[in-house]
Amino acid sequence: PKWSTILASPMLYVVSVPLLFVDLCLEVYHRLTFPLLGIPLVRRREYIRIDRHRLQYLPAILKLACVYCGYANGLLQYAARIAADTEAYFCPIKHQDSVGFHQPPHHRAFVEYDDEEGFWLRQEEEYRKQG
């Protein structure tokens, strides 16, 4: 590996500490709250994949980086999915249009911003599904 890779590697791994904390908090929230609200659990293994470290041709430092990247990127995608499902439950309203804002894909099914009637109709429909 290049010397810059060796110098940068410790900075990657320092971020692992807050990621582990986020992972713990996220998992507690997910496992306790989703069943309570009737939201289906998100399958963790569909987002976090750690397997590239088994590639024989990678040097050890890159294998370690692959473990970090598989975990970090997978965790953040998993967290985004849990946040999206939470948003869909509590506040399924699109954001106000603005230049440069990238609307998340899960917002496609949301009620338009400022559509009060649509919002209450959706809430009523969801209530009927649960009752």
mmCIF file of C-alpha atoms in Angstrom:
data_model
loop_
_atom_site.group_PDB
_atom_site.id
_atom_site.type_symbol
_atom_site.label_atom_id
_atom_site.label_comp_id
_atom_site.label_asym_id
_atom_site.label_seq_id
_atom_site.Cartn_x
_atom_site.Cartn_y
_atom_site.Cartn_z
ATOM 1 C CA PRO A 1 0.000 0.000 0.000
ATOM 2 C CA LYS A 2 0.994 3.612 -0.521
ATOM 3 C CA TRP A 3 2.295 5.522 2.486
ATOM 4 C CA SER A 4 -0.808 7.759 2.351
ATOM 5 C CA THR A 5 -3.005 4.673 2.812
ATOM 6 C CA ILE A 6 -1.008 3.663 5.872
ATOM 7 C CA LEU A 7 -1.236 7.197 7.312
ATOM 8 C CA ALA A 8 -4.961 7.534 6.613
ATOM 9 C CA SER A 9 -5.950 4.115 7.955
ATOM 10 C CA PRO A 10 -5.932 5.050 11.656
ATOM 11 C CA MET A 11 -8.356 7.886 10.921
ATOM 12 C CA LEU A 12 -10.789 5.397 9.403
ATOM 13 C CA TYR A 13 -10.671 3.196 12.446
ATOM 14 C CA VAL A 14 -11.178 6.061 14.915
ATOM 15 C CA VAL A 15 -14.598 6.550 13.290
ATOM 16 C CA SER A 16 -15.411 2.934 14.178
ATOM 17 C CA VAL A 17 -15.993 3.909 17.823
ATOM 18 C CA PRO A 18 -18.912 6.284 17.158
ATOM 19 C CA LEU A 19 -20.242 3.895 14.509
ATOM 20 C CA LEU A 20 -20.373 1.087 17.072
ATOM 21 C CA PHE A 21 -22.220 3.389 19.469
ATOM 22 C CA VAL A 22 -24.691 4.395 16.746
ATOM 23 C CA ASP A 23 -25.131 0.714 15.870
ATOM 24 C CA LEU A 24 -25.967 -0.169 19.473
ATOM 25 C CA CYS A 25 -28.444 2.709 19.876
ATOM 26 C CA LEU A 26 -30.012 2.034 16.482
ATOM 27 C CA GLU A 27 -30.473 -1.655 17.214
ATOM 28 C CA VAL A 28 -32.095 -0.975 20.604
ATOM 29 C CA TYR A 29 -34.442 1.565 18.989
ATOM 30 C CA HIS A 30 -35.240 -0.712 16.054
ATOM 31 C CA ARG A 31 -35.858 -3.893 18.070
ATOM 32 C CA LEU A 32 -38.011 -2.176 20.698
ATOM 33 C CA THR A 33 -39.909 0.455 18.718
ATOM 34 C CA PHE A 34 -40.747 -1.226 15.418
ATOM 35 C CA PRO A 35 -42.678 -4.153 16.958
ATOM 36 C CA LEU A 36 -44.505 -1.718 19.243
ATOM 37 C CA LEU A 37 -45.632 0.351 16.239
ATOM 38 C CA GLY A 38 -46.325 -2.625 13.987
ATOM 39 C CA ILE A 39 -43.539 -1.702 11.551
ATOM 40 C CA PRO A 40 -41.817 -4.749 10.034
ATOM 41 C CA LEU A 41 -38.232 -5.230 11.216
ATOM 42 C CA VAL A 42 -35.465 -4.479 8.728
ATOM 43 C CA ARG A 43 -33.184 -7.434 8.022
ATOM 44 C CA ARG A 44 -29.701 -6.316 9.025
ATOM 45 C CA ARG A 45 -27.936 -8.882 6.850
ATOM 46 C CA GLU A 46 -29.507 -7.332 3.760
ATOM 47 C CA TYR A 47 -27.452 -4.179 4.385
ATOM 48 C CA ILE A 48 -24.231 -5.128 6.176
ATOM 49 C CA ARG A 49 -21.922 -7.474 4.307
ATOM 50 C CA ILE A 50 -18.376 -8.155 5.444
ATOM 51 C CA ASP A 51 -16.725 -10.591 3.074
ATOM 52 C CA ARG A 52 -14.015 -8.909 1.011
ATOM 53 C CA HIS A 53 -11.372 -9.516 3.689
ATOM 54 C CA ARG A 54 -11.337 -13.153 2.526
ATOM 55 C CA LEU A 55 -9.876 -12.200 -0.845
ATOM 56 C CA GLN A 56 -6.409 -13.756 -0.878
ATOM 57 C CA TYR A 57 -4.882 -11.155 -3.185
ATOM 58 C CA LEU A 58 -5.454 -8.222 -0.811
ATOM 59 C CA PRO A 59 -2.692 -7.148 1.570
ATOM 60 C CA ALA A 60 -3.591 -7.171 5.281
ATOM 61 C CA ILE A 61 -4.057 -3.404 5.576
ATOM 62 C CA LEU A 62 -6.539 -3.384 2.685
ATOM 63 C CA LYS A 63 -8.378 -6.386 4.127
ATOM 64 C CA LEU A 64 -8.825 -4.403 7.319
ATOM 65 C CA ALA A 65 -10.054 -1.427 5.310
ATOM 66 C CA CYS A 66 -12.530 -3.702 3.528
ATOM 67 C CA VAL A 67 -13.922 -4.851 6.870
ATOM 68 C CA TYR A 68 -14.325 -1.224 7.936
ATOM 69 C CA CYS A 69 -15.954 -0.157 4.652
ATOM 70 C CA GLY A 70 -18.324 -3.118 4.522
ATOM 71 C CA TYR A 71 -19.431 -2.426 8.081
ATOM 72 C CA ALA A 72 -19.555 1.386 7.922
ATOM 73 C CA ASN A 73 -21.344 1.676 4.590
ATOM 74 C CA GLY A 74 -23.690 -1.186 5.363
ATOM 75 C CA LEU A 75 -24.526 0.236 8.784
ATOM 76 C CA LEU A 76 -25.293 3.652 7.345
ATOM 77 C CA GLN A 77 -27.550 2.143 4.674
ATOM 78 C CA TYR A 78 -29.254 0.055 7.362
ATOM 79 C CA ALA A 79 -29.708 3.165 9.519
ATOM 80 C CA ALA A 80 -31.084 5.103 6.544
ATOM 81 C CA ARG A 81 -33.638 2.349 5.930
ATOM 82 C CA ILE A 82 -34.729 2.323 9.575
ATOM 83 C CA ALA A 83 -35.011 6.122 9.531
ATOM 84 C CA ALA A 84 -37.011 5.949 6.280
ATOM 85 C CA ASP A 85 -39.435 3.402 7.719
ATOM 86 C CA THR A 86 -39.812 5.566 10.824
ATOM 87 C CA GLU A 87 -40.473 8.630 8.682
ATOM 88 C CA ALA A 88 -43.034 6.733 6.614
ATOM 89 C CA TYR A 89 -44.874 5.822 9.821
ATOM 90 C CA PHE A 90 -44.831 9.200 11.579
ATOM 91 C CA CYS A 91 -44.596 11.821 8.861
ATOM 92 C CA PRO A 92 -45.281 10.593 5.316
ATOM 93 C CA ILE A 93 -45.210 14.110 3.833
ATOM 94 C CA LYS A 94 -42.845 15.196 1.075
ATOM 95 C CA HIS A 95 -40.584 18.140 1.787
ATOM 96 C CA GLN A 96 -41.254 21.456 0.150
ATOM 97 C CA ASP A 97 -39.673 21.666 -3.303
ATOM 98 C CA SER A 98 -36.363 23.484 -3.346
ATOM 99 C CA VAL A 99 -33.479 23.734 -5.762
ATOM 100 C CA GLY A 100 -30.712 21.249 -5.067
ATOM 101 C CA PHE A 101 -32.624 19.072 -2.598
ATOM 102 C CA HIS A 102 -32.413 15.377 -3.402
ATOM 103 C CA GLN A 103 -35.684 13.817 -2.375
ATOM 104 C CA PRO A 104 -35.153 10.327 -0.943
ATOM 105 C CA PRO A 105 -36.688 7.543 -3.049
ATOM 106 C CA HIS A 106 -39.026 6.480 -0.242
ATOM 107 C CA HIS A 107 -40.716 9.891 -0.401
ATOM 108 C CA ARG A 108 -42.364 8.966 -3.719
ATOM 109 C CA ALA A 109 -45.228 7.373 -1.813
ATOM 110 C CA PHE A 110 -45.593 10.307 0.564
ATOM 111 C CA VAL A 111 -48.324 12.945 0.506
ATOM 112 C CA GLU A 112 -47.436 16.190 -1.239
ATOM 113 C CA TYR A 113 -46.194 19.066 0.896
ATOM 114 C CA ASP A 114 -49.126 21.229 2.024
ATOM 115 C CA ASP A 115 -51.767 18.616 1.046
ATOM 116 C CA GLU A 116 -53.730 18.649 4.286
ATOM 117 C CA GLU A 117 -56.655 16.656 2.916
ATOM 118 C CA GLY A 118 -54.342 14.006 1.455
ATOM 119 C CA PHE A 119 -52.497 13.755 4.764
ATOM 120 C CA TRP A 120 -55.660 13.135 6.801
ATOM 121 C CA LEU A 121 -57.001 10.666 4.234
ATOM 122 C CA ARG A 122 -53.758 8.723 4.448
ATOM 123 C CA GLN A 123 -53.830 8.788 8.257
ATOM 124 C CA GLU A 124 -57.408 7.506 8.190
ATOM 125 C CA GLU A 125 -56.438 4.719 5.786
ATOM 126 C CA GLU A 126 -53.502 3.676 7.985
ATOM 127 C CA TYR A 127 -55.722 3.710 11.061
ATOM 128 C CA ARG A 128 -58.218 1.397 9.327
ATOM 129 C CA LYS A 129 -55.409 -1.009 8.375
ATOM 130 C CA GLN A 130 -54.315 -1.262 12.003
ATOM 131 C CA GLY A 131 -57.798 -1.534 13.483
#
